[in-house]
Each structure stands twice: as C-alpha cells, then as structure tokens.
Coordinates of C-alpha atoms in Angstrom, one line a residue:
M1 CA 20.9 4.1 -30.5
G2 CA 22.5 7.9 -29.9
D3 CA 19.4 9.2 -33.7
L4 CA 16.8 7.0 -31.9
M5 CA 17.6 9.4 -28.4
G6 CA 17.9 11.9 -30.9
K7 CA 14.6 11.9 -32.1
K8 CA 12.6 10.7 -29.3
R9 CA 14.4 13.8 -27.5
Q10 CA 12.9 16.0 -31.4
R11 CA 9.5 15.0 -30.6
A12 CA 9.2 15.4 -27.3
A13 CA 10.5 19.3 -27.8
D14 CA 7.4 19.1 -30.3
G15 CA 5.0 17.7 -29.0
G16 CA 6.4 19.8 -24.8
E17 CA 5.3 22.9 -27.7
R18 CA 1.2 22.2 -27.1
S19 CA 1.4 20.4 -24.0
L20 CA -0.4 23.3 -21.8
I21 CA -2.7 23.4 -24.4
G22 CA -2.9 19.5 -24.7
N23 CA -3.4 19.3 -20.8
A24 CA -6.1 22.1 -20.9
E25 CA -8.0 20.4 -23.9
D26 CA -7.7 17.6 -22.1
R27 CA -9.4 18.6 -18.6
D28 CA -11.8 20.5 -20.4
A29 CA -13.1 16.8 -23.0
P30 CA -15.8 14.9 -21.2
T31 CA -14.9 12.1 -19.5
T32 CA -16.6 8.8 -20.1
G33 CA -18.9 6.8 -17.2
F34 CA -17.1 4.4 -18.7
V35 CA -14.1 5.4 -17.5
Y36 CA -15.8 4.9 -14.1
V37 CA -17.2 1.8 -14.2
L38 CA -13.7 0.0 -15.9
A39 CA -11.2 1.9 -12.8
F40 CA -14.7 1.0 -10.2
F41 CA -14.5 -2.7 -11.1
S42 CA -10.1 -3.1 -11.7
A43 CA -9.5 -1.7 -7.9
L44 CA -12.4 -4.5 -6.4
G45 CA -9.2 -5.8 -6.5
G46 CA -7.6 -3.2 -4.3
F47 CA -9.9 -3.8 -2.4
L48 CA -10.3 -7.5 -2.5
F49 CA -6.3 -6.8 -1.2
G50 CA -7.0 -4.8 2.0
Y51 CA -10.0 -7.4 2.7
D52 CA -8.0 -10.2 2.8
T53 CA -4.2 -8.4 4.4
G54 CA -7.2 -6.7 7.1
V55 CA -9.7 -9.2 8.3
V56 CA -7.0 -11.9 9.0
S57 CA -6.3 -9.9 13.0
G58 CA -10.2 -9.8 13.8
A59 CA -10.1 -13.5 12.7
M60 CA -7.4 -14.5 14.4
L61 CA -8.5 -13.6 17.6
L62 CA -11.5 -16.3 18.0
L63 CA -9.3 -18.3 15.4
K64 CA -6.0 -18.7 18.1
K65 CA -8.4 -20.4 20.1
R66 CA -11.1 -21.8 18.7
M67 CA -7.9 -24.2 17.1
N68 CA -5.7 -23.4 20.1
L69 CA -3.1 -21.8 17.2
S70 CA 0.6 -21.9 18.7
A71 CA 2.5 -18.3 18.0
L72 CA 4.2 -20.5 15.4
W73 CA 0.6 -21.1 13.4
Q74 CA -1.0 -18.0 14.1
E75 CA 2.7 -16.2 12.7
L76 CA 2.8 -19.0 9.5
L77 CA -1.1 -17.6 8.8
V78 CA -0.6 -14.0 8.8
S79 CA 3.4 -15.0 6.9
S80 CA 2.4 -17.0 4.5
T81 CA -0.2 -14.4 2.6
V82 CA 2.9 -12.6 3.1
G83 CA 5.0 -15.0 0.9
A84 CA 2.7 -16.0 -1.3
A85 CA 2.2 -12.8 -2.3
A86 CA 5.5 -11.7 -3.4
V87 CA 5.9 -14.7 -5.4
S88 CA 3.6 -13.3 -7.0
A89 CA 3.5 -10.3 -7.6
L90 CA 6.6 -11.1 -9.1
A91 CA 5.8 -13.9 -11.7
G92 CA 2.8 -11.1 -13.0
G93 CA 4.9 -9.1 -15.0
F94 CA 5.7 -12.1 -17.0
L95 CA 1.5 -13.2 -17.0
N96 CA 1.1 -9.3 -17.9
G97 CA 3.5 -9.6 -21.2
W98 CA 1.8 -13.1 -21.6
L99 CA -1.7 -13.0 -20.7
G100 CA -2.9 -9.2 -21.6
R101 CA -4.2 -6.8 -18.0
R102 CA -7.5 -8.3 -18.7
I103 CA -6.7 -11.8 -18.4
C104 CA -4.6 -11.0 -15.4
I105 CA -7.7 -9.5 -13.6
L106 CA -10.3 -12.6 -14.2
L107 CA -7.3 -15.1 -12.9
A108 CA -6.5 -13.2 -9.4
S109 CA -10.7 -12.3 -9.2
L110 CA -10.5 -17.0 -9.2
I111 CA -7.6 -17.4 -7.2
F112 CA -9.5 -14.7 -4.6
S113 CA -12.7 -17.1 -4.9
V114 CA -11.2 -20.2 -4.1
G115 CA -8.9 -19.1 -1.9
G116 CA -11.7 -17.4 0.1
V117 CA -14.4 -20.6 -0.3
M118 CA -10.7 -22.6 1.2
L119 CA -10.4 -20.5 4.3
A120 CA -15.2 -20.2 4.6
L121 CA -14.6 -23.9 4.5
A122 CA -11.7 -24.9 6.7
P123 CA -11.8 -28.1 8.6
D124 CA -8.2 -27.5 10.2
K125 CA -4.8 -24.5 10.1
V126 CA -3.4 -27.2 7.9
V127 CA -6.5 -26.2 5.2
L128 CA -6.7 -22.4 6.4
L129 CA -2.9 -22.5 6.0
V130 CA -3.1 -23.6 2.2
G131 CA -6.2 -21.1 1.3
R132 CA -4.2 -18.1 2.6
I133 CA -1.6 -19.3 0.3
I134 CA -3.5 -18.7 -2.0
V135 CA -5.7 -16.5 -1.3
G136 CA -2.8 -14.6 -0.8
L137 CA -1.5 -16.1 -4.9
G138 CA -3.9 -13.4 -5.7
I139 CA -3.5 -10.4 -3.5
G140 CA 0.6 -10.2 -5.5
I141 CA -1.0 -10.6 -9.0
A142 CA -3.8 -8.6 -8.2
S143 CA -1.7 -5.8 -6.3
M144 CA 0.7 -5.2 -10.3
T145 CA -2.4 -5.4 -12.3
V146 CA -4.8 -3.1 -11.1
P147 CA -2.9 0.0 -11.4
V148 CA -1.0 -0.3 -14.4
Y149 CA -4.8 -1.7 -16.1
I150 CA -5.8 1.5 -14.9
A151 CA -3.9 4.3 -16.0
E152 CA -3.1 2.6 -19.9
V153 CA -7.1 2.7 -19.9
S154 CA -7.4 6.1 -17.7
P155 CA -7.3 9.8 -19.4
P156 CA -3.7 11.6 -18.6
H157 CA -5.5 13.9 -17.0
L158 CA -7.7 11.4 -14.3
R159 CA -5.1 9.4 -13.8
G160 CA -3.9 10.0 -11.2
Q161 CA -6.5 9.8 -9.2
L162 CA -8.4 6.6 -10.5
V163 CA -4.8 5.2 -10.5
T164 CA -5.0 7.0 -6.9
V165 CA -8.7 4.7 -6.4
N166 CA -7.2 1.5 -6.1
A167 CA -5.0 2.6 -3.1
L168 CA -8.8 4.4 -2.0
F169 CA -10.8 0.3 -2.2
I170 CA -6.9 -0.5 -0.7
T171 CA -8.0 0.9 2.4
G172 CA -11.3 0.3 2.0
G173 CA -11.1 -3.0 1.9
Q174 CA -9.0 -3.2 5.4
F175 CA -11.5 -0.7 7.3
I176 CA -14.9 -2.5 6.1
A177 CA -12.5 -5.7 7.4
S178 CA -12.4 -4.0 10.7
M179 CA -16.5 -3.4 11.1
V180 CA -17.0 -7.6 9.7
D181 CA -14.3 -8.1 12.8
G182 CA -16.6 -6.7 14.6
A183 CA -20.2 -7.4 13.9
F184 CA -19.2 -11.0 14.0
S185 CA -16.5 -11.3 16.8
Y186 CA -19.6 -12.1 18.3
L187 CA -20.3 -15.7 16.9
S188 CA -17.1 -17.5 19.2
E189 CA -17.8 -20.7 17.6
D190 CA -17.8 -20.1 13.3
G191 CA -17.9 -16.4 13.3
W192 CA -14.5 -16.5 11.5
R193 CA -15.9 -18.2 8.6
Y194 CA -18.4 -15.3 7.7
M195 CA -14.5 -13.4 8.7
L196 CA -12.5 -15.3 5.7
G197 CA -15.3 -16.5 4.1
L198 CA -17.4 -12.7 2.6
S199 CA -14.2 -11.4 0.3
V200 CA -15.9 -14.4 -1.8
L201 CA -18.5 -11.8 -3.3
P202 CA -16.3 -8.9 -4.6
A203 CA -14.0 -11.4 -5.9
V204 CA -17.2 -12.8 -7.6
L205 CA -18.3 -9.7 -8.7
Q206 CA -15.0 -9.1 -10.3
F207 CA -15.1 -11.7 -12.8
L208 CA -18.1 -12.1 -14.1
G209 CA -18.2 -8.3 -14.3
F210 CA -14.9 -8.5 -16.9
I211 CA -16.0 -10.5 -19.1
F212 CA -17.5 -7.4 -19.9
L213 CA -15.3 -4.8 -20.4
P214 CA -11.9 -4.5 -22.4
E215 CA -8.6 -5.5 -22.8
S216 CA -5.7 -2.8 -22.8
P217 CA -5.7 -0.7 -25.8
R218 CA -1.8 -0.3 -25.5
W219 CA -0.9 -4.3 -24.4
L220 CA -2.9 -4.5 -27.6
L221 CA -1.3 -2.2 -29.5
Q222 CA 2.0 -4.0 -28.6
K223 CA 0.5 -7.2 -29.5
G224 CA -0.3 -6.1 -33.0
Q225 CA -4.1 -5.9 -32.7
N226 CA -4.0 -3.0 -34.3
Q227 CA -8.0 -2.4 -34.8
E228 CA -8.8 -4.0 -31.9
A229 CA -7.1 -1.4 -30.4
L230 CA -8.7 1.1 -32.0
Q231 CA -12.0 -0.2 -30.7
V232 CA -11.0 -0.6 -27.1
L233 CA -9.8 3.4 -26.9
R234 CA -13.3 4.7 -29.1
W235 CA -15.6 2.9 -27.1
I236 CA -12.7 4.0 -23.2
R237 CA -12.8 7.3 -25.1
G238 CA -16.4 7.9 -26.0
D239 CA -17.1 10.5 -28.4
Q240 CA -13.4 12.3 -28.4
N241 CA -11.3 11.8 -31.5
V242 CA -9.0 9.1 -30.6
E243 CA -7.0 8.9 -34.1
E244 CA -4.0 11.4 -32.5
E245 CA -3.9 9.5 -29.0
Y246 CA -4.1 6.5 -31.3
D247 CA -1.0 7.3 -33.7
S248 CA 1.8 8.3 -30.3
I249 CA 1.1 5.3 -28.7
K250 CA 1.5 3.2 -31.8
A251 CA 4.1 5.4 -32.8
N252 CA 6.0 5.1 -29.6
I253 CA 5.8 0.9 -29.5
E254 CA 7.1 1.2 -33.3
E255 CA 10.2 3.7 -31.9
E256 CA 10.8 1.6 -28.7
E257 CA 11.1 -1.3 -30.2
K258 CA 14.3 -0.7 -32.3
E259 CA 15.8 1.5 -30.2
V260 CA 15.6 -1.3 -27.2
G261 CA 15.5 -4.0 -29.4
A262 CA 12.0 -6.3 -29.6
G263 CA 13.7 -10.1 -27.3
G264 CA 15.6 -11.1 -24.7
V265 CA 14.9 -10.8 -21.1
V266 CA 13.0 -8.1 -20.7
L267 CA 14.4 -6.8 -16.9
L268 CA 18.0 -7.7 -18.9
R269 CA 16.7 -5.1 -21.4
M270 CA 15.5 -2.0 -19.1
L271 CA 18.4 -2.3 -17.0
S272 CA 20.7 -1.9 -20.3
H273 CA 18.2 0.7 -20.9
G274 CA 19.3 4.1 -18.7
P275 CA 16.3 5.2 -18.5
T276 CA 14.3 2.4 -17.5
R277 CA 17.2 2.0 -15.2
R278 CA 16.3 5.2 -13.6
A279 CA 12.5 4.4 -13.5
L280 CA 13.4 0.9 -11.9
I281 CA 15.0 2.5 -9.1
V282 CA 13.0 5.5 -8.3
G283 CA 10.6 3.2 -8.8
C284 CA 11.1 -0.1 -6.3
G285 CA 12.9 2.5 -4.4
L286 CA 9.7 4.6 -3.3
Q287 CA 7.8 0.7 -2.5
M288 CA 11.6 0.4 -0.5
F289 CA 10.4 3.0 1.9
Q290 CA 6.7 3.1 1.8
Q291 CA 7.3 -0.2 3.9
L292 CA 10.8 0.8 5.6
S293 CA 8.3 4.1 6.9
G294 CA 6.7 1.4 9.1
I295 CA 3.4 1.2 8.1
N296 CA 2.9 -2.1 9.1
T297 CA 4.5 -2.5 12.0
V298 CA 2.4 0.9 13.1
M299 CA -1.0 -1.0 11.9
Y300 CA -0.3 -4.5 13.3
Y301 CA 1.2 -2.7 17.2
S302 CA -2.6 -0.7 16.6
A303 CA -4.3 -3.4 18.7
T304 CA -0.9 -3.1 21.5
I305 CA -1.6 0.9 22.1
L306 CA -4.2 0.3 22.4
Q307 CA -4.0 -2.2 24.8
M308 CA -1.9 0.5 26.2
A309 CA -4.7 3.2 26.4
G310 CA -6.7 0.5 28.7
V311 CA -8.9 -1.4 27.2
R312 CA -8.9 -5.7 28.0
D313 CA -11.7 -6.4 26.1
D314 CA -11.0 -8.3 22.4
K315 CA -14.1 -6.6 20.6
E316 CA -13.7 -3.6 22.4
A317 CA -10.1 -3.6 21.2
I318 CA -11.2 -4.6 17.0
W319 CA -13.5 -1.8 17.5
L320 CA -11.2 0.7 17.9
A321 CA -9.1 -1.3 15.2
A322 CA -12.0 -0.2 13.1
A323 CA -11.0 3.8 13.6
T324 CA -8.0 3.3 13.0
S325 CA -9.0 1.5 9.6
A326 CA -11.6 4.0 8.9
T327 CA -8.7 7.3 9.9
N328 CA -6.4 5.7 6.2
F329 CA -9.5 4.9 4.1
V330 CA -10.8 8.7 5.6
F331 CA -7.1 10.7 4.7
T332 CA -6.3 8.1 1.2
L333 CA -9.4 9.7 0.2
V334 CA -7.7 13.8 0.5
G335 CA -5.0 11.3 -1.7
V336 CA -7.7 11.5 -4.0
W337 CA -8.6 14.9 -4.0
L338 CA -5.0 16.1 -3.7
V339 CA -3.6 14.1 -6.4
E340 CA -4.2 15.5 -9.3
R341 CA -3.7 19.2 -8.0
V342 CA -0.6 19.6 -6.0
G343 CA 0.9 16.7 -8.0
R344 CA 2.3 13.0 -7.3
R345 CA 6.6 14.3 -6.5
K346 CA 4.9 17.4 -3.5
L347 CA 2.9 15.2 -2.1
T348 CA 4.8 12.5 -1.6
L349 CA 7.2 15.3 0.4
G350 CA 4.8 16.7 2.2
S351 CA 3.5 13.0 3.6
L352 CA 7.3 12.2 4.6
L353 CA 7.6 15.3 6.4
G354 CA 4.4 14.1 8.3
T355 CA 5.8 10.5 8.2
G356 CA 8.5 11.2 10.3
L357 CA 7.0 13.8 12.2
S358 CA 4.5 11.4 13.5
L359 CA 6.9 8.3 14.1
A360 CA 8.8 10.9 16.9
L361 CA 6.5 11.0 18.3
L362 CA 5.3 7.5 18.5
A363 CA 9.0 7.0 19.3
V364 CA 8.7 10.0 22.3
G365 CA 5.2 8.5 23.8
F366 CA 7.7 4.6 23.9
L367 CA 9.8 6.3 25.7
L368 CA 8.6 8.1 28.2
S369 CA 6.4 5.3 29.0
A370 CA 9.7 3.0 29.5
Q371 CA 11.3 5.6 31.9
S372 CA 8.2 5.6 33.7
S373 CA 8.1 1.6 33.3
P374 CA 6.6 0.2 36.2
P375 CA 8.8 -1.5 39.2
V376 CA 8.2 -5.6 39.8
T377 CA 6.9 -5.8 43.6
L378 CA 6.4 -9.5 44.2
H379 CA 9.0 -12.3 42.8
P380 CA 6.4 -15.6 43.1
V381 CA 8.9 -18.3 43.4
D382 CA 10.2 -20.0 40.2
P383 CA 10.1 -23.6 39.7
N384 CA 12.2 -23.6 36.3
N385 CA 14.6 -20.7 37.3
S386 CA 14.0 -18.4 35.0
T387 CA 15.7 -15.9 33.8
Y388 CA 13.1 -13.7 34.4
R389 CA 13.5 -13.4 37.8
L390 CA 16.3 -10.7 36.8
Y391 CA 14.2 -8.4 35.0
G392 CA 13.2 -5.2 38.4
S393 CA 10.6 -3.8 35.8
C394 CA 7.9 -4.2 33.4
E395 CA 9.8 -2.2 31.3
P396 CA 13.1 -5.1 30.0
C397 CA 10.2 -8.0 31.3
M398 CA 8.1 -6.9 28.3
L399 CA 10.4 -6.5 25.7
D400 CA 11.7 -10.1 26.6
P401 CA 9.2 -12.3 23.9
D402 CA 9.5 -14.9 27.0
C403 CA 8.0 -12.9 29.1
G404 CA 4.6 -11.1 31.1
F405 CA 3.6 -8.9 33.8
C406 CA 1.1 -10.0 35.4
F407 CA -0.3 -7.1 37.9
R408 CA -3.7 -5.6 39.7
E409 CA -4.8 -1.9 39.8
N410 CA -6.0 1.0 41.1
G411 CA -7.4 3.2 37.9
T412 CA -4.1 4.7 37.3
K413 CA -1.8 2.4 39.8
V414 CA 0.0 0.0 39.3
F415 CA -0.2 -3.1 42.1
E416 CA 1.0 -6.5 43.2
S417 CA 3.1 -7.0 39.8
S418 CA 5.5 -9.5 38.4
C419 CA 6.7 -10.6 35.4
V420 CA 6.6 -14.4 34.5
P421 CA 6.8 -16.8 31.8
V422 CA 4.8 -17.0 29.0
H423 CA 2.7 -20.2 28.4
Q424 CA 3.9 -21.7 25.7
A425 CA 0.8 -22.8 23.6
S426 CA -0.4 -19.6 24.0
I427 CA 0.2 -16.2 24.8
D428 CA -3.3 -15.0 26.3
H429 CA -2.0 -16.2 29.7
A430 CA 1.1 -16.9 31.5
A431 CA 2.6 -20.4 31.9
W432 CA 2.1 -20.5 36.0
G433 CA 0.7 -18.5 38.4
R434 CA -1.6 -16.5 38.9
C435 CA -3.0 -14.9 35.3
Y436 CA -2.9 -18.8 34.3
N437 CA -6.1 -19.2 35.2
K438 CA -7.6 -14.9 35.1
T439 CA -10.8 -14.4 34.6
E440 CA -13.3 -12.0 33.4
D441 CA -14.0 -11.5 36.8
I442 CA -12.4 -6.5 37.4
K443 CA -10.6 -8.2 40.9
S444 CA -9.1 -10.7 38.0
P445 CA -4.5 -9.4 38.1
I446 CA -4.1 -8.5 34.3
W447 CA -2.0 -10.1 32.3
A448 CA -0.1 -7.2 29.7
Y449 CA 1.9 -9.8 26.7
N450 CA 3.5 -6.8 24.9
Y451 CA 3.3 -3.6 26.1
C452 CA 3.4 -1.8 29.7
P453 CA 0.1 -0.2 31.0
T454 CA 1.5 3.5 31.0
S455 CA 0.0 7.3 31.6
Y456 CA 1.6 8.7 28.6
S457 CA -0.7 6.7 26.1
W458 CA -1.8 9.5 25.2
I459 CA 0.5 10.2 23.8
V460 CA 0.9 7.3 21.7
L461 CA -2.9 7.2 20.3
M462 CA -1.9 11.2 18.9
G463 CA 1.5 10.0 17.1
L464 CA -0.6 6.8 16.3
F465 CA -3.1 9.5 14.6
L466 CA -1.4 11.5 13.6
Y467 CA 0.7 8.9 10.8
L468 CA -2.3 8.1 9.7
A469 CA -3.1 11.1 8.6
F470 CA -0.1 12.4 7.0
F471 CA 1.3 8.4 5.6
A472 CA -2.4 7.8 3.5
P473 CA -2.9 10.7 0.9
G474 CA 0.5 9.7 -0.6
M475 CA 3.3 7.5 0.6
G476 CA -0.1 5.1 0.7
P477 CA -1.4 4.9 -2.7
M478 CA 1.5 8.0 -3.9
P479 CA 4.1 4.3 -5.3
W480 CA 1.8 2.7 -6.5
T481 CA 1.2 5.3 -9.1
V482 CA 4.0 6.3 -10.4
N483 CA 4.6 3.1 -10.6
S484 CA 2.2 2.3 -12.9
E485 CA 3.2 5.5 -14.7
I486 CA 7.7 5.4 -14.8
Y487 CA 8.0 2.7 -17.2
P488 CA 7.3 2.7 -21.3
L489 CA 5.0 0.4 -22.9
W490 CA 7.6 -3.2 -23.3
A491 CA 8.5 -2.3 -19.8
R492 CA 5.6 -1.7 -18.4
S493 CA 4.7 -5.2 -16.6
T494 CA 8.2 -6.3 -15.3
G495 CA 8.9 -2.9 -13.8
N496 CA 5.8 -3.0 -12.0
A497 CA 6.1 -6.8 -11.2
C498 CA 10.4 -5.8 -9.4
S499 CA 8.0 -3.0 -8.0
A500 CA 5.5 -4.4 -6.4
G501 CA 7.7 -8.2 -5.7
V502 CA 9.8 -4.8 -3.4
N503 CA 7.0 -4.0 -1.7
W504 CA 6.2 -7.7 -0.7
I505 CA 10.0 -8.1 0.4
F506 CA 10.0 -5.6 2.8
N507 CA 6.8 -6.2 4.1
V508 CA 8.0 -9.2 5.1
L509 CA 12.0 -8.1 6.5
V510 CA 10.1 -5.1 9.1
S511 CA 7.8 -7.7 9.8
L512 CA 10.0 -10.5 10.5
T513 CA 12.5 -8.5 12.5
F514 CA 10.7 -5.9 14.3
L515 CA 9.9 -8.1 17.6
H516 CA 13.9 -9.0 17.2
V517 CA 14.2 -5.4 16.6
A518 CA 12.4 -3.9 19.8
E519 CA 13.9 -6.2 21.5
Y520 CA 17.4 -5.3 21.2
L521 CA 16.9 -1.5 20.5
T522 CA 14.0 -0.5 22.9
Y523 CA 9.8 0.1 21.0
Y524 CA 11.4 3.9 21.0
G525 CA 14.5 3.0 18.6
A526 CA 12.8 0.8 16.8
F527 CA 10.7 3.9 15.8
F528 CA 13.6 6.4 15.9
L529 CA 14.7 3.6 13.2
Y530 CA 11.8 4.4 11.7
T531 CA 12.4 8.1 11.5
G532 CA 15.3 7.8 10.5
L533 CA 14.3 5.4 7.3
V534 CA 11.4 8.7 6.7
F535 CA 14.2 10.9 6.3
L536 CA 16.4 9.3 3.8
G537 CA 13.0 8.1 1.7
L538 CA 13.0 12.0 1.9
L539 CA 15.3 12.8 0.7
F540 CA 15.5 10.1 -2.0
V541 CA 12.6 11.4 -2.6
L542 CA 13.9 15.6 -3.1
G543 CA 16.6 14.6 -5.8
C544 CA 15.1 11.5 -7.2
L545 CA 11.4 11.6 -8.1
P546 CA 10.2 14.0 -10.8
E547 CA 7.6 14.6 -11.5
T548 CA 4.6 12.7 -13.5
R549 CA 1.0 15.1 -13.7
G550 CA -0.9 15.6 -16.4
L551 CA 2.2 13.8 -19.3
Q552 CA 1.5 11.0 -21.2
L553 CA 2.3 8.0 -20.8
E554 CA 4.4 7.8 -23.9
D555 CA 6.1 10.7 -22.7
M556 CA 7.4 9.6 -19.1
E557 CA 10.2 8.3 -20.4
N558 CA 11.3 11.5 -21.0
L559 CA 11.7 12.1 -17.4
F560 CA 14.4 10.5 -17.0
M561 CA 17.2 11.0 -19.7
G562 CA 19.7 12.8 -17.9
Q563 CA 21.8 10.8 -15.3
L564 CA 19.9 9.3 -12.1
C565 CA 19.5 11.6 -9.2
S566 CA 19.4 15.2 -11.1
C567 CA 15.3 13.6 -12.5
G568 CA 14.3 15.6 -8.2
A569 CA 13.9 19.0 -9.3
S570 CA 12.3 18.5 -12.7
S571 CA 9.3 19.3 -14.2
P572 CA 7.1 18.5 -17.6
T573 CA 8.1 22.2 -18.2
H574 CA 11.1 22.8 -17.1
N575 CA 13.6 23.5 -19.7
R576 CA 10.6 25.6 -21.5
H577 CA 10.0 29.3 -21.0
V578 CA 6.3 30.9 -20.1
H579 CA 4.7 33.0 -22.3
Y580 CA 1.8 34.1 -21.7
I581 CA -0.7 36.6 -24.6
R582 CA -3.4 38.4 -23.6
P583 CA -5.8 37.6 -26.8
S584 CA -7.9 40.9 -28.2
P585 CA -11.4 41.5 -27.7
G586 CA -12.3 40.3 -30.7
C587 CA -10.4 37.3 -30.7
S588 CA -12.5 33.7 -30.4
S589 CA -10.7 31.3 -27.7
A590 CA -11.2 28.1 -30.4
Q591 CA -9.1 30.7 -32.5
Y592 CA -6.2 30.2 -29.9
G593 CA -6.9 26.6 -29.3
A594 CA -7.3 27.6 -25.0
L595 CA -7.2 29.5 -22.9
D596 CA -5.8 29.6 -19.3
S597 CA -8.7 30.8 -15.9
D598 CA -7.2 33.6 -16.1
G599 CA -8.4 34.8 -19.6
A600 CA -4.5 34.2 -21.3
I601 CA -3.0 31.6 -23.4
A602 CA -0.1 29.8 -23.5
Y603 CA 2.6 28.5 -25.5
I604 CA 5.8 27.2 -24.5
T605 CA 9.4 27.3 -26.7
L606 CA 11.8 25.4 -25.6
K607 CA 15.5 26.7 -25.0

C-alpha cells in the first residue's frame, strides 16, 4: 500500500511540472459542440428535478380545494416525493456502477414520464400520491447521476461550468414551473393536471436524446470495454489527440484497483481508504450544510413572506413566487459564469458568508415583526373552551398550529382582531365565526394562518432577495459540482449516491422540523439558528474544502492525501514554486510550450 501511494504521489509530482502548461493547452484547445449537446440532454434531468419539486406549490393551491385535501394529505403529497428521492438516490450508486450512467439517465427519464402521465390522469388523491412517489424515484436517480455523467465527459477547463449548468437547469425548471402554475391557475377545474403532467415533455425529450448518446468513457474503461471507451473519447473530444488522456485514465484505474482491491462493498472500501474517506466527509458535509442553510425553508416560506407583505390573492401569490424563482435562476447563471473564474472554494465561501448575513437580516425582520405584533382586541365566545383565549397578540396565536388570526384592516391599521381555532379539514378558514364563511368582499375579515400582518415586511422581502442572490451562485450548485469531481472512478457512483442521499435526508429533516422549531424558538429564533448553522458551514468549508478547478478527475485524490481539515488551505499548486521566464524575441510560443497571458512561460518545480 505504501509503495503504491508513493507511486501515486510521484506520478502527481511528475504531472505537476506540466500542469500549468497543460491547463493552458486545455483552454486553448477547441471544444467540440458535442460536449454541449451531452451537457444539455443530461441537464434535462436537472430541469425535471427543478420542475417537479417546484410545480407542486402552485398545483397544491388548486388541488386542496378540488380534492378537499386535509393538511396531512398536503404534507404527504409534498414529502412523499422527497422521501422517495432519498431512497432512490442511495440506490443510485449501485445502479450507476452496475448499469452505467447512460442507462440510469434513461431509467430516470422513463420513470419521470410514467409518473407525469399518472399525475395528469389521477382520478383521486391515492393515485396522485403514487404518482408523486414515482416521480420522486426518478428525481433521486437523476440528482446523483447527471452531475457524475457531465463531469466524466467534460474537459477539465469546462467541467465546473458544465456541471453547474445542471444546477442552472434545476432553478430554470423551478422558474418554468412557477410560470406554468401562474398560467394554469386560471383553470380552476383541471389546471393542476396540466401543471403536473407537462413534465412528460422534457422527460420524453431526454429519453429520446440518450438513446443516441454515448456512455461515459471512464465507466467503459472501468468495465474493461477499452476500444469502445477510446471511440467515445474521440467522439466527444473531436479532432483532439485523446491517446494521452485515454492512457492516463486507464493507468489510474489499474492503479486504483491494485491500491484498494477490486472486491468487497464499495462503501466499506471507501471508509477504509484514507483519501476517499476524507473526500466522502467533505462531499457529504457540503450537501448537509446546503440543506441546513435553510434553502427549502426559505423557498417554502416565501409565500408566507409575500402574505406578510399584503398579498392576499392566490393567483397574485403564484406570480410573485415566479419572481422569486426567477431571482434564483438568474443568480445561478452568475454561478455558471464565476465557477471557472474564481474557483469552487472561493465561490462557496463567498456564498456562505452572504447567505449567513441574509439569514440574519431575515431573522431581524421577523424579530421586529414579532415585537410589533398586533394585539387581540376581540374575544368571541368559545364553544370548546380552547387554549386560543390565552393569546393576547397575533405572534403567539400564529405560532400555535391549531390557531389563526382573524382581523380587519384599514390601510396599515389592524382592528377587530381575534385568535380563533383553524378548521380541521382546511387551513384556509377558521373552524367557526366570521372567518369561517369569509367572502372575497373587501369588507370581509382577513384570515391569516401562519403569519401576522406587519409593517416590517420590506425587511423580510429584502432578506429573501439577498438570500437567493448569495445562495444561488455558490451553495446551490457547488455541493453537486464538487461531489461530481472529488472521488476516484471506483468510488464515484457510491460517493455521489451517499452525498445525494445526505442532501435528501437533511431536506426531509429540515422541512419536517421547521414548524416545530418555529413553534418553540419563534420564526426569528429559527432563522437565527439557521444563521449559526451557516457560519458553522463556513468554518467547515474554510478548513476542509480544497480547490479543484482545472485538475483532471484522476488527480483529485491527491488533494485528500493529508489530514482531513488540512486540505482547505491547499490548492493544486500549494507546494510548488512557480517560475516565469520571459521568452527571447527569437523564440516562438511553440518552442516554449504555452505562454501565459502576459507573455511569460509557466514552469513548476516541486519542493
């Protein structure tokens, strides 16, 4: 083992002398359009991921009235997809290693298609639930397969951008879903069928596209299909000389098999092998902190934030939610532009810092709203003698999941306010009293469940916008991008399956615990808690995440040779001296290999 590790370090050192020149050659080499075709059809899986998770919020506004869904059924229809995705993401590692990336993407698009048809034609809520579970299975497989496939077919100088395109398609899917929700919200009868069923179109497009697209050359080499792997590599790289890249990948696979063995449970082999164990901790930690930073809570709570700002109409709320999704999409596009310019590490650190400050601003907005919470001025006779009578203002009433706030308003002034029980079958109205049979008349009292009217909503809206602006370029795509890169080929499927599973598991945990956390800590307390977790994530990334920009996938393992959190300060050239030699006028760039942008030549000498 020691000899093999020494050989790997020596090979990395030998390659290090050529890395700066090699990277310059990679950037100057022409990139075939076929790479972008592969990235586009692969990222359709990300689009479906975003669409199916985003469309449900608007569809639920129509479904709960059409099918008379209780709060329990609404939670089931939303969380069942996330739970199914967590299971299939964990199983996706085995499927990727067994069937390959291409077959798994075909399988995911087929599952999407079946689930979409079932959702569009669902006669009742039970079939709807089954359809949501099926869609969740497709989302889980796609979420861990697509980044791996894109990373394995991309040239090093484009890999970060192309993998981040998958995250761009996720946010684009969420944006399109909110637009579709807005368009079909005017069809009160069957609008939800179109919302949920339209996911079939991109799923079919992806399925048809991947019938003609190749398997990952790295997976083919791992399975001993050498000639086919070489043909695919030539197909992807076009006119470039691929023999050196092919030999490097092949030698690395053979070395890995000698080093860690070819048999046994892959996860156990990863945990017993230092570099992959450290990479797995970093990858899973990134996915965990992505969810602990509260993105799904913020997106879920955006509708409530809009209600706090005075939006009462369902259709208007749907269109404003589309603006929220558009913000997420636009700033993910910024991440695509930045990832190969500033690197994964700096982009993630900057994103976490801005996200933490934005969450603190959100928390301050909720704190000010709680301190100015309107008082309860009416105490109607209670037929059941409920505890709601103990509440003297909106804030404690709103934090009780069994109660809501019924009030009238005149401009910004709240009057004739009362705290009454929520209806057991629907949170849209009170169990009894004047907010039970309320109408759309402007003189009708307003029913507020889960929020309080406030004049500080502009602070919360600003916090929401800044949160998305900082989260979307970095912590949105980078956990997926980094995880697609940092594992050796033999561990890549399992590593991505584990990290994707961690993402979905913490997605469920945060979603299920948010209301309970808010009940005990209040909403501002919950967002202060997320702020603290984000700054823990910042420390984790600062200490443990190395820079992976520009490296070959086969060289990533060298970043994790040292102790776990000594790699954060590392870079591909952290222990190398860089010398720049100005060429003489009679020398051409071809004689010197590759010129830097200022006309200097980069040579690297290892200590």
